[in-house]
JSON list of N, CA and C in Angstrom, two decimals:
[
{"chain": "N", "resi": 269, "resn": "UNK", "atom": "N", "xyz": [229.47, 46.97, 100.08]},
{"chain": "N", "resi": 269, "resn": "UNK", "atom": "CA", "xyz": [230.40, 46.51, 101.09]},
{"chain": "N", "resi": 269, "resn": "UNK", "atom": "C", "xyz": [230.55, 45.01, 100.95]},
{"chain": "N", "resi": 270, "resn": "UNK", "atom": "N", "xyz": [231.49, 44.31, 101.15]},
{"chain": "N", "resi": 270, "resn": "UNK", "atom": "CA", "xyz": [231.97, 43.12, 100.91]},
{"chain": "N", "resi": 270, "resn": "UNK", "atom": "C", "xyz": [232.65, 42.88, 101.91]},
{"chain": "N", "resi": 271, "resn": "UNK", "atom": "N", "xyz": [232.59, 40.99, 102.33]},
{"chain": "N", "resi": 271, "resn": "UNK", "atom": "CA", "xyz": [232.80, 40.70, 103.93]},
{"chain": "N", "resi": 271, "resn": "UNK", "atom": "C", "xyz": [232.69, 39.67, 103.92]},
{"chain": "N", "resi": 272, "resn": "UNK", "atom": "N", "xyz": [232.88, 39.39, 105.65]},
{"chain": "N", "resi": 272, "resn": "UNK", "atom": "CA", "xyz": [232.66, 37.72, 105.66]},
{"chain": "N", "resi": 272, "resn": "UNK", "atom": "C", "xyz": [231.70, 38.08, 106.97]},
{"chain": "N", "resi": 273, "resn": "UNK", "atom": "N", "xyz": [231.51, 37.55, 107.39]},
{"chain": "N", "resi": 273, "resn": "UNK", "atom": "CA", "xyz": [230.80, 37.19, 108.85]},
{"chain": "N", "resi": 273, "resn": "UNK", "atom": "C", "xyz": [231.43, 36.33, 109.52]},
{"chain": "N", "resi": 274, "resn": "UNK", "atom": "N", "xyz": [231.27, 37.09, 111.02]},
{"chain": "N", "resi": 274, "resn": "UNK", "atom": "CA", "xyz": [230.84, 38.35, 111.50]},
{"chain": "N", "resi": 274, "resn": "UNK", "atom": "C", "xyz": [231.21, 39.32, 110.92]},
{"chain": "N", "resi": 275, "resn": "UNK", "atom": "N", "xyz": [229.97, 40.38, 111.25]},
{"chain": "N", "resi": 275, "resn": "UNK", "atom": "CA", "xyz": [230.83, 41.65, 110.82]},
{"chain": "N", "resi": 275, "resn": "UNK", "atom": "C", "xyz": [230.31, 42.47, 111.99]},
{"chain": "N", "resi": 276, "resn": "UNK", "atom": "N", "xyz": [231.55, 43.69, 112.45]},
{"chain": "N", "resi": 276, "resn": "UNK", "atom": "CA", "xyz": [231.11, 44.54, 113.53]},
{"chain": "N", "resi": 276, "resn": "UNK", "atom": "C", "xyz": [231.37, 45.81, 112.62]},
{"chain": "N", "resi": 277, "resn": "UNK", "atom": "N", "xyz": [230.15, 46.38, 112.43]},
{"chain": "N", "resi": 277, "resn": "UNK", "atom": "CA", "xyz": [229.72, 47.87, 112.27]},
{"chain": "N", "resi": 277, "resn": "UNK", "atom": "C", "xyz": [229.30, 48.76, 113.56]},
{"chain": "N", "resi": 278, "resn": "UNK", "atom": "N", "xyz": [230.29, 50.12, 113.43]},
{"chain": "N", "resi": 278, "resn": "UNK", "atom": "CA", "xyz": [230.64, 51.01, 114.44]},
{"chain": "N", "resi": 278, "resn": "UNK", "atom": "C", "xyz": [229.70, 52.39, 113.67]},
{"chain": "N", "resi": 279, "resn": "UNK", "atom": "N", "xyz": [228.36, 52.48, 114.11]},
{"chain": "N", "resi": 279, "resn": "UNK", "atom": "CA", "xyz": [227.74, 53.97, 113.68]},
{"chain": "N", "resi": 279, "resn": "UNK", "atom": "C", "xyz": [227.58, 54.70, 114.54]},
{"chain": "N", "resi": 280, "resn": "UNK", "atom": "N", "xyz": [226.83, 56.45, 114.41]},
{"chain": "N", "resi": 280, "resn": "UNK", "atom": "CA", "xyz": [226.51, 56.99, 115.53]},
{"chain": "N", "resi": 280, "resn": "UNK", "atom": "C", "xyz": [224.94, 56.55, 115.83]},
{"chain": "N", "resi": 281, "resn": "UNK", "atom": "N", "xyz": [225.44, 56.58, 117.11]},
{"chain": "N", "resi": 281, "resn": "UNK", "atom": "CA", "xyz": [223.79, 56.41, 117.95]},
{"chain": "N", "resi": 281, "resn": "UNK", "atom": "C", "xyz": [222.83, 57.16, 117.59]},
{"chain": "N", "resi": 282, "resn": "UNK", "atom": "N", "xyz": [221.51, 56.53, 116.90]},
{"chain": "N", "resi": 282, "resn": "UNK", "atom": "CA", "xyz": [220.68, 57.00, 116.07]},
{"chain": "N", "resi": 282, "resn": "UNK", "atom": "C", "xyz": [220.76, 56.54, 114.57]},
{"chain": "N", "resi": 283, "resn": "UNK", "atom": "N", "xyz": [222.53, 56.42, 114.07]},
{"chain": "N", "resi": 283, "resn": "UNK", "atom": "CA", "xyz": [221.99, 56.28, 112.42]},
{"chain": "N", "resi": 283, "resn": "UNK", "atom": "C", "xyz": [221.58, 55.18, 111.96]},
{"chain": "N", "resi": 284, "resn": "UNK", "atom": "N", "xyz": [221.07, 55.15, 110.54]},
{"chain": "N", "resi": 284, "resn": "UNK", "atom": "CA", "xyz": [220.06, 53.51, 109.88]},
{"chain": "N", "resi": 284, "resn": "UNK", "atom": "C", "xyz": [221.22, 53.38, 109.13]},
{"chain": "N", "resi": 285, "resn": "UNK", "atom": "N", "xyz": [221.15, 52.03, 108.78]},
{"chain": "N", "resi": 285, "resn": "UNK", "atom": "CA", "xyz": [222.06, 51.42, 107.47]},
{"chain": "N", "resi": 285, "resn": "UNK", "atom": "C", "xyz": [220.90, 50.39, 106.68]},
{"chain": "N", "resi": 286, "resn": "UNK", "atom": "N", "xyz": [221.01, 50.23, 105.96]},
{"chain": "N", "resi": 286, "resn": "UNK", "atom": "CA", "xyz": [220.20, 49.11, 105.24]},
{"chain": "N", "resi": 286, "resn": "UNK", "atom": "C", "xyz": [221.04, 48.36, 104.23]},
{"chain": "N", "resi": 287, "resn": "UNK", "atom": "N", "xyz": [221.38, 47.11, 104.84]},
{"chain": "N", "resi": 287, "resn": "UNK", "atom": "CA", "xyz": [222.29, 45.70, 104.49]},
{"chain": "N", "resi": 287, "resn": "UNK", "atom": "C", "xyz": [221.68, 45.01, 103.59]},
{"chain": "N", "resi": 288, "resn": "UNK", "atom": "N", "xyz": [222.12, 44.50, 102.38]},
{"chain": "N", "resi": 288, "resn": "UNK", "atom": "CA", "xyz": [222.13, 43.77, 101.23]},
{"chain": "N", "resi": 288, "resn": "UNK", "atom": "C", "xyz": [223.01, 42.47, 101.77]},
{"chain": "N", "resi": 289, "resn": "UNK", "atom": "N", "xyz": [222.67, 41.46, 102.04]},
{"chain": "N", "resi": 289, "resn": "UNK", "atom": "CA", "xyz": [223.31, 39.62, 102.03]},
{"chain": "N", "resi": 289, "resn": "UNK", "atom": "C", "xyz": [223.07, 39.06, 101.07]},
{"chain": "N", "resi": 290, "resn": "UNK", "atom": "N", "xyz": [224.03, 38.78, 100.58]},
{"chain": "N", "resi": 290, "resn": "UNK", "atom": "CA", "xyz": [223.79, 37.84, 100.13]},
{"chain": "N", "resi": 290, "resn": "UNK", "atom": "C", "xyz": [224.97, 36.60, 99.48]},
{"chain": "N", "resi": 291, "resn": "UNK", "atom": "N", "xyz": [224.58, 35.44, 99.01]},
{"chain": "N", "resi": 291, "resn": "UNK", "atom": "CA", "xyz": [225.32, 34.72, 99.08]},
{"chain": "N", "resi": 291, "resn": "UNK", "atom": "C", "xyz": [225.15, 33.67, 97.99]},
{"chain": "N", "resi": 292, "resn": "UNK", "atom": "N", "xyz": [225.87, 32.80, 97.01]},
{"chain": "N", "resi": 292, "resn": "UNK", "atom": "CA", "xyz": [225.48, 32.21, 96.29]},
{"chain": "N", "resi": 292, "resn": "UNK", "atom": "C", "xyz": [224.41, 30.79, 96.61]},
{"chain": "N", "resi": 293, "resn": "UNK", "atom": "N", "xyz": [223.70, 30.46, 95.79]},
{"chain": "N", "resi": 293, "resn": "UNK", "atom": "CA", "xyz": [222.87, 29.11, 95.82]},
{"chain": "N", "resi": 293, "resn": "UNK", "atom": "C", "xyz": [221.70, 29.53, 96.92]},
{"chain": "N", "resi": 294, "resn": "UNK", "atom": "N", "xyz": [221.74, 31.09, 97.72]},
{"chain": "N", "resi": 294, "resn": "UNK", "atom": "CA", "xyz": [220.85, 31.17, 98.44]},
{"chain": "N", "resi": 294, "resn": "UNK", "atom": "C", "xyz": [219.82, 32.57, 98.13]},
{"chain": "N", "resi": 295, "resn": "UNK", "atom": "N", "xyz": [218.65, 32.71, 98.46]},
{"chain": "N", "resi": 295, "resn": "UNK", "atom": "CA", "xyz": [217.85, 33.87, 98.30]},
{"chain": "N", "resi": 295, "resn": "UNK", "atom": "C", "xyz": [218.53, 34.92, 98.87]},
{"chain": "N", "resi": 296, "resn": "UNK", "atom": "N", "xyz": [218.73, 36.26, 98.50]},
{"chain": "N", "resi": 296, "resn": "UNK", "atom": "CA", "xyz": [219.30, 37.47, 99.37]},
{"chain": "N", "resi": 296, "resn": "UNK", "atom": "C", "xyz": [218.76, 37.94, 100.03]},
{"chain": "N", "resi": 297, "resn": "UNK", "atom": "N", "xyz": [218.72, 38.70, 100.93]},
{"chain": "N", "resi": 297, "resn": "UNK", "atom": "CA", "xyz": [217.82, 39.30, 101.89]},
{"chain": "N", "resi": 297, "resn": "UNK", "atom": "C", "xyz": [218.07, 40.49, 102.94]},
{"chain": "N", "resi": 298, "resn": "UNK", "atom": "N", "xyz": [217.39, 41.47, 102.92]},
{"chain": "N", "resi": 298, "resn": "UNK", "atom": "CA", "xyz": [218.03, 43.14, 103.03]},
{"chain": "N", "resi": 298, "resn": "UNK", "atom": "C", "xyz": [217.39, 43.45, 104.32]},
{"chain": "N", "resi": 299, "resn": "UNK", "atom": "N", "xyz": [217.94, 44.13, 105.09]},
{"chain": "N", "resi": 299, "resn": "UNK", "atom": "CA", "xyz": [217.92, 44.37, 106.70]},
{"chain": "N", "resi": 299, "resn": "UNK", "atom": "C", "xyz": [218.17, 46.00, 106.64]},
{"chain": "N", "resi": 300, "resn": "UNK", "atom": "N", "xyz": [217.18, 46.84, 107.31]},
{"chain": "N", "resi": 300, "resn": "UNK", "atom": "CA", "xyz": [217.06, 47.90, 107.82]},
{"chain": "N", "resi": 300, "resn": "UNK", "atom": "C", "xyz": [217.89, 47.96, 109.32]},
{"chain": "N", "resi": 301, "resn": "UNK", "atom": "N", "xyz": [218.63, 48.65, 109.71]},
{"chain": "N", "resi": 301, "resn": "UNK", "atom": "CA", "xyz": [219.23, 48.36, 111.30]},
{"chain": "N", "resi": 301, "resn": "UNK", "atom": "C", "xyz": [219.25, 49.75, 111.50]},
{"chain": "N", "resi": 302, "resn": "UNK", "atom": "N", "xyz": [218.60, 50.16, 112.73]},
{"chain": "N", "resi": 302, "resn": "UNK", "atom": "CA", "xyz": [218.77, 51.19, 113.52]},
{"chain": "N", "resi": 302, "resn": "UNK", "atom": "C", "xyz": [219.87, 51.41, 114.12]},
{"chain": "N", "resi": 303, "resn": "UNK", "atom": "N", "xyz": [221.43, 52.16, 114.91]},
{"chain": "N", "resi": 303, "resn": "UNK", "atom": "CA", "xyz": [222.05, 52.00, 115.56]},
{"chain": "N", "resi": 303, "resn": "UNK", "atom": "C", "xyz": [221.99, 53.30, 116.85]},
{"chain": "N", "resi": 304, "resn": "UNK", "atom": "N", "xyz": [221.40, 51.81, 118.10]},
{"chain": "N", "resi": 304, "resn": "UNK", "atom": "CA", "xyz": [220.87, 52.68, 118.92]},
{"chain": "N", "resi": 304, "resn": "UNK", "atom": "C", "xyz": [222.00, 52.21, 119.99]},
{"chain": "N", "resi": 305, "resn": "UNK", "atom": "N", "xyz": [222.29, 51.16, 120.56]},
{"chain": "N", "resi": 305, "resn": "UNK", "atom": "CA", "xyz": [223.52, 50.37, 121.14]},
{"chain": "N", "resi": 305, "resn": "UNK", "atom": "C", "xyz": [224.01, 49.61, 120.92]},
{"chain": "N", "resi": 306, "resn": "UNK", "atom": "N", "xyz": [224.78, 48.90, 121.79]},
{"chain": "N", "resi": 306, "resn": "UNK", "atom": "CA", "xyz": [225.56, 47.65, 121.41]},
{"chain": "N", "resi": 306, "resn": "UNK", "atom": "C", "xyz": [224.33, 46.95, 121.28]},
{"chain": "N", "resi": 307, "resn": "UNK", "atom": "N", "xyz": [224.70, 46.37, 119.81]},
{"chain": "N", "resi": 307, "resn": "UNK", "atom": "CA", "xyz": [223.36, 44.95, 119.82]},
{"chain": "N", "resi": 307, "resn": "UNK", "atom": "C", "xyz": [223.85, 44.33, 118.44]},
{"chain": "N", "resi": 308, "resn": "UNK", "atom": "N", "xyz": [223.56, 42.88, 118.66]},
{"chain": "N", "resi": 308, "resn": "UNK", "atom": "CA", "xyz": [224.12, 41.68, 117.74]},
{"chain": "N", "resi": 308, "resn": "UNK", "atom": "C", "xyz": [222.18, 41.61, 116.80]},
{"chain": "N", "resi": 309, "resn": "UNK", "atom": "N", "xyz": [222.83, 41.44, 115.24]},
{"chain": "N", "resi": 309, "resn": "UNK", "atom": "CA", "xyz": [221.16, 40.86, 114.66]},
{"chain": "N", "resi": 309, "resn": "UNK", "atom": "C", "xyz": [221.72, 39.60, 114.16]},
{"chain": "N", "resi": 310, "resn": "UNK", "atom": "N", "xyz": [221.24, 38.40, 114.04]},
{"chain": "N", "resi": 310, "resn": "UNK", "atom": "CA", "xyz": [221.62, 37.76, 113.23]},
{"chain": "N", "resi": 310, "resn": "UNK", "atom": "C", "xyz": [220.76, 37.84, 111.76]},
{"chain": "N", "resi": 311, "resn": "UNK", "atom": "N", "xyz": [221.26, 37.30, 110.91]},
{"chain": "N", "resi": 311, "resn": "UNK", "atom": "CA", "xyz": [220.53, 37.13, 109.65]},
{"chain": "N", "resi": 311, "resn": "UNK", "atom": "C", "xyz": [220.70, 35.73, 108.69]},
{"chain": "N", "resi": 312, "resn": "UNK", "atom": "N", "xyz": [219.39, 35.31, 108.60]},
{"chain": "N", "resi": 312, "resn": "UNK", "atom": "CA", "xyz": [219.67, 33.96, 108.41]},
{"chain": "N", "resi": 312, "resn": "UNK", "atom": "C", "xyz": [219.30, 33.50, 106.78]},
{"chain": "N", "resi": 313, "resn": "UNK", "atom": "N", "xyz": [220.26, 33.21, 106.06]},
{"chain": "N", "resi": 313, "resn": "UNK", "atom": "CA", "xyz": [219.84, 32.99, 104.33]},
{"chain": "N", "resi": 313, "resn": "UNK", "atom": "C", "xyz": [219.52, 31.43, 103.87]},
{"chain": "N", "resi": 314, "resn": "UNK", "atom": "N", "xyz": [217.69, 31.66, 103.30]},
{"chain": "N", "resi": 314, "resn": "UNK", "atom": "CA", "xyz": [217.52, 30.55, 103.03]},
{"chain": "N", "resi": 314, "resn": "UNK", "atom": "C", "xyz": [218.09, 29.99, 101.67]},
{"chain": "N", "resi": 315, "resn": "UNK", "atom": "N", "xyz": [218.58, 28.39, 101.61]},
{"chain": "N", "resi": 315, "resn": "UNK", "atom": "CA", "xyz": [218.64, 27.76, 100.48]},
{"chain": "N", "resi": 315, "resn": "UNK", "atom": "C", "xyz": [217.69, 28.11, 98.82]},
{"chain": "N", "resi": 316, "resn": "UNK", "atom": "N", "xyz": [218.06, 28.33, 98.11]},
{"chain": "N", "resi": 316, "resn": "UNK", "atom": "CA", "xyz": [217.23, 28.42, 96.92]},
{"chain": "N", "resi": 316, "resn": "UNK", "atom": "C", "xyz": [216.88, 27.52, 96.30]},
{"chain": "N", "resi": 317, "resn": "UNK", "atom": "N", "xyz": [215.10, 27.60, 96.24]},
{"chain": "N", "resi": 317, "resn": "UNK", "atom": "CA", "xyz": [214.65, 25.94, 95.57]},
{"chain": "N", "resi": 317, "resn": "UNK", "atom": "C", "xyz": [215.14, 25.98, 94.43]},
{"chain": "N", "resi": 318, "resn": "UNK", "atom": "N", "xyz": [215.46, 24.53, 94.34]},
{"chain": "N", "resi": 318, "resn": "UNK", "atom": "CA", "xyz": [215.83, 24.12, 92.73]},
{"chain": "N", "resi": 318, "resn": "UNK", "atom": "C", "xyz": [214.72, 23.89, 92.23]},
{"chain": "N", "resi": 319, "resn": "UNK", "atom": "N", "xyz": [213.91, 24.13, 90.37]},
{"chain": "N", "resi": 319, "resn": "UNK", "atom": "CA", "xyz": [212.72, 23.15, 90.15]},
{"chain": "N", "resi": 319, "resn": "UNK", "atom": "C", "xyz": [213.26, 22.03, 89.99]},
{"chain": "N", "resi": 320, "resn": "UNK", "atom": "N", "xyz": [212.19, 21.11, 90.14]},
{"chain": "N", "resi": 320, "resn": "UNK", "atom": "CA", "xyz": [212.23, 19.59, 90.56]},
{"chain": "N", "resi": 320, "resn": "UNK", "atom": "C", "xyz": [212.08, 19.12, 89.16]},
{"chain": "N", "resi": 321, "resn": "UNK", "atom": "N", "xyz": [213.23, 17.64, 89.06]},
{"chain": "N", "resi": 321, "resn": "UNK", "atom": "CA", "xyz": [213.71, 17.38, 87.91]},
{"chain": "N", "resi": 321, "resn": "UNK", "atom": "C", "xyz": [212.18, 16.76, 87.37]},
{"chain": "N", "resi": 322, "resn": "UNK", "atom": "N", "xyz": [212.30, 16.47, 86.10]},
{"chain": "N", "resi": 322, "resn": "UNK", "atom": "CA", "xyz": [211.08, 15.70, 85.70]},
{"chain": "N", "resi": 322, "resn": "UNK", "atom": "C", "xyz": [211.15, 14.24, 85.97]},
{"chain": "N", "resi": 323, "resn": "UNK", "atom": "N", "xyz": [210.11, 13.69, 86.29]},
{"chain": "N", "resi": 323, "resn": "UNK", "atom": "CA", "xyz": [209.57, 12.31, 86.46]},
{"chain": "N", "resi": 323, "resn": "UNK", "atom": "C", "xyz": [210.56, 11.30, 85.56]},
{"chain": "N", "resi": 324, "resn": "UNK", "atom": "N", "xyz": [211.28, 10.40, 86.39]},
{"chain": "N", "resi": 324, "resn": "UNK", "atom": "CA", "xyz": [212.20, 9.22, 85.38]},
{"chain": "N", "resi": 324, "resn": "UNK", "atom": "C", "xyz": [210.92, 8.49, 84.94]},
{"chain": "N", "resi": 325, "resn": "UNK", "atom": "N", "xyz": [211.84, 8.55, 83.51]},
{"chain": "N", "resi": 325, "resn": "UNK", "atom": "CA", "xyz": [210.89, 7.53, 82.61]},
{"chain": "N", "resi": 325, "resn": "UNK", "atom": "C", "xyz": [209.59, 8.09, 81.74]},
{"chain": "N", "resi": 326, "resn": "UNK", "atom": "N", "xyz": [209.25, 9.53, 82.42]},
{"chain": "N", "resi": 326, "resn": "UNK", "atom": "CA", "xyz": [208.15, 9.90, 81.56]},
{"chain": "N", "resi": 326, "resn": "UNK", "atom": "C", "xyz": [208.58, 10.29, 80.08]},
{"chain": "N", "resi": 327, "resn": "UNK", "atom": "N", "xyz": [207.94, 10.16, 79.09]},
{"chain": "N", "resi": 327, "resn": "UNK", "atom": "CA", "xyz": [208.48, 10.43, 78.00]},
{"chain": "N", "resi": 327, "resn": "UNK", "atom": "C", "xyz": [207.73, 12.21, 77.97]},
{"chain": "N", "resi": 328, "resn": "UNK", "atom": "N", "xyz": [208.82, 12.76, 76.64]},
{"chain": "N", "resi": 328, "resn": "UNK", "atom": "CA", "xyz": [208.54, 14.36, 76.85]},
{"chain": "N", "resi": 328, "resn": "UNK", "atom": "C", "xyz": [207.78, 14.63, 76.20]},
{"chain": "N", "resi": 329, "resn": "UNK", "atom": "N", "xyz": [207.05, 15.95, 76.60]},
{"chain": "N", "resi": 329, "resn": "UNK", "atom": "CA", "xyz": [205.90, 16.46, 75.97]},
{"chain": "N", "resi": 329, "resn": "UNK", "atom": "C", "xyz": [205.47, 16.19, 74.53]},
{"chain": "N", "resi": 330, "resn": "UNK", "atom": "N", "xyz": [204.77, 15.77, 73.74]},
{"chain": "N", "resi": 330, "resn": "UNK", "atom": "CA", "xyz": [204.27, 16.01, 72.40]},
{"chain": "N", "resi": 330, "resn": "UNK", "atom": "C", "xyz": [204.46, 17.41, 72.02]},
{"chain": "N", "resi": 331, "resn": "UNK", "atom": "N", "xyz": [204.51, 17.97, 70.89]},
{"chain": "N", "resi": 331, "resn": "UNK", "atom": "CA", "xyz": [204.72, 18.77, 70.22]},
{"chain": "N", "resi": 331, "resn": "UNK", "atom": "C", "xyz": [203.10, 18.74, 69.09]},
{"chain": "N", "resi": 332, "resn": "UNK", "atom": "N", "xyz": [202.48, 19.88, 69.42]},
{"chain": "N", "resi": 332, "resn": "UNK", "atom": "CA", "xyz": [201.39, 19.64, 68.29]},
{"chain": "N", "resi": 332, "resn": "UNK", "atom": "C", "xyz": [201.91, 19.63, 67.02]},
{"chain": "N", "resi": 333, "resn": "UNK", "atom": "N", "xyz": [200.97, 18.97, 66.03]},
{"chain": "N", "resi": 333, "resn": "UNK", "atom": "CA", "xyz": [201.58, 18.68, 64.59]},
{"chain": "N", "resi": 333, "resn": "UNK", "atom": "C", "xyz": [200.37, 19.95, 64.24]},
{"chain": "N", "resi": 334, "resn": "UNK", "atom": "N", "xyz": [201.61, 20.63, 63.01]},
{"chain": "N", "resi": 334, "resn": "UNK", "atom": "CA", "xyz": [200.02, 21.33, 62.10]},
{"chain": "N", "resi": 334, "resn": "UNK", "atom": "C", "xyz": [199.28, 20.40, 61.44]},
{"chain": "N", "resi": 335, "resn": "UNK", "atom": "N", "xyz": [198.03, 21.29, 61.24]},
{"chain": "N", "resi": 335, "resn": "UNK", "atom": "CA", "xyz": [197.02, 20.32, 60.08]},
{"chain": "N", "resi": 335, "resn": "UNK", "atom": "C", "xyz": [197.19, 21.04, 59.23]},
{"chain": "N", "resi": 336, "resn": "UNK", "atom": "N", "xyz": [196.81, 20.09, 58.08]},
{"chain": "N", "resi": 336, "resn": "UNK", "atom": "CA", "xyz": [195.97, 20.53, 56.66]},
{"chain": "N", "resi": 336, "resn": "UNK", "atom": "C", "xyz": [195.18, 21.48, 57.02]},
{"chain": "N", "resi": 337, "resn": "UNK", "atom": "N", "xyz": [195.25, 22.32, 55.95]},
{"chain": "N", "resi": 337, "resn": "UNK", "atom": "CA", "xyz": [193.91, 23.37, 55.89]},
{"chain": "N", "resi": 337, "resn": "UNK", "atom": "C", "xyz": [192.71, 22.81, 55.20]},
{"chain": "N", "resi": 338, "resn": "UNK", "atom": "N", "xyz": [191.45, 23.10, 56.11]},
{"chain": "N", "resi": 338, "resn": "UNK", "atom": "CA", "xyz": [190.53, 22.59, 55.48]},
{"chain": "N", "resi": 338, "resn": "UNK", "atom": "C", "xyz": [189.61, 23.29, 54.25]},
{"chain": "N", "resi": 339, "resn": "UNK", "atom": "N", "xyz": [189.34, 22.80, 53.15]},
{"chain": "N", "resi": 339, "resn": "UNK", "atom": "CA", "xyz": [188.59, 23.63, 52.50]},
{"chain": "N", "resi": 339, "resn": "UNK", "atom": "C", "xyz": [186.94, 24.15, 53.07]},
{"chain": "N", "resi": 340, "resn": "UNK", "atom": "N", "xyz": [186.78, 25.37, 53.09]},
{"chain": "N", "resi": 340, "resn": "UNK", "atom": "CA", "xyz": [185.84, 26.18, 52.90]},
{"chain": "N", "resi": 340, "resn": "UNK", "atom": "C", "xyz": [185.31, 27.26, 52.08]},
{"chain": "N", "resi": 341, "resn": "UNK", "atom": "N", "xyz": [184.16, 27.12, 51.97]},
{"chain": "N", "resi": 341, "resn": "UNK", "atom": "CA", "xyz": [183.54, 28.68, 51.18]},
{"chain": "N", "resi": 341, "resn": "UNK", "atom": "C", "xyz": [183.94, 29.61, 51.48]},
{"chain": "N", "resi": 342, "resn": "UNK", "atom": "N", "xyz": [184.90, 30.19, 52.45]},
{"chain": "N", "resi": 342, "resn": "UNK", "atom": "CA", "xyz": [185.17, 31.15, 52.19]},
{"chain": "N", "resi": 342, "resn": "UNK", "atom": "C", "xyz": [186.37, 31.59, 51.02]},
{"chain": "N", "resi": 343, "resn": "UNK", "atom": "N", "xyz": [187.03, 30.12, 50.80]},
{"chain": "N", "resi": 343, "resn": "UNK", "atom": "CA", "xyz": [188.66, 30.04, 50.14]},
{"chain": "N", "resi": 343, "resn": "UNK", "atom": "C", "xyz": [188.11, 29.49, 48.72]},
{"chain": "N", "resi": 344, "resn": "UNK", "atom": "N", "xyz": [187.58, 29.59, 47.58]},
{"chain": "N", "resi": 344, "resn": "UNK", "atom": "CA", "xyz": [187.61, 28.88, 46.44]},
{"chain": "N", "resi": 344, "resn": "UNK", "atom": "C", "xyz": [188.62, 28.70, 45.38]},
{"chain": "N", "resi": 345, "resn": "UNK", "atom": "N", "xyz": [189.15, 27.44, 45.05]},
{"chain": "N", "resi": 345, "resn": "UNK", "atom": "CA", "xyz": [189.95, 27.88, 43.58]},
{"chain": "N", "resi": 345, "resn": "UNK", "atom": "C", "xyz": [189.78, 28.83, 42.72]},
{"chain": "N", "resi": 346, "resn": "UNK", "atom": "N", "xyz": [190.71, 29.77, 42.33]},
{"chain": "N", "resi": 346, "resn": "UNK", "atom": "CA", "xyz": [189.93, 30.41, 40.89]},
{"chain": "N", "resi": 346, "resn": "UNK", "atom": "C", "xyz": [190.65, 29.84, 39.86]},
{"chain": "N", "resi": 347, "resn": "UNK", "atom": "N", "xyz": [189.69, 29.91, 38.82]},
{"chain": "N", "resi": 347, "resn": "UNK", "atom": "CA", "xyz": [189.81, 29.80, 37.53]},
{"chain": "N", "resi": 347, "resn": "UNK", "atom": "C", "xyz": [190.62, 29.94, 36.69]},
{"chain": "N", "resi": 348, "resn": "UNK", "atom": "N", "xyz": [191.08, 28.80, 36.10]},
{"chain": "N", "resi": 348, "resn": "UNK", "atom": "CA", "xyz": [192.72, 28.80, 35.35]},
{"chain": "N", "resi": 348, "resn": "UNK", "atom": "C", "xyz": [192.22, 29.93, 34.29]}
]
């Protein structure tokens, strides 16, 4: 279902609906509603955190460098 708010939904007394909101730049958030009488719910959608930019001025991560392999007994030259 697609809408604006307000919205007035007309059920029979007794039935459930369960509402999907949602809205851009914000978290969505889903509502069970009984319809027992006249009655208003509101529903309130929070902002969605942004992650937080990185620190001005820090320089960016290093990148490990490979190493050389080291020689060991287990690896020997063989024999031309």
């Amino acid at each position: 279902l697609l809408g604006t708010t307000p919205l007035k939904l007309t059920r029979e007394n007794g039935a459930v609906a369960q509402l999907k909101f949602v809205l851009p730049g914000h978290d969505a958030a889903e509502k069970k509603l009984g319809f027992v009488s006249d009655s208003e719910v509101k529903v309130a959608l929070v902002k969605e955190k942004k992650a937080a930019p990185a620190p001005v001025g820090s320089p960016p991560p290093q990148k490990k460098q490979p190493r050389a392999p080291v020689p060991s007994d287990d690896f020997k030259p063989l024999p031309d």
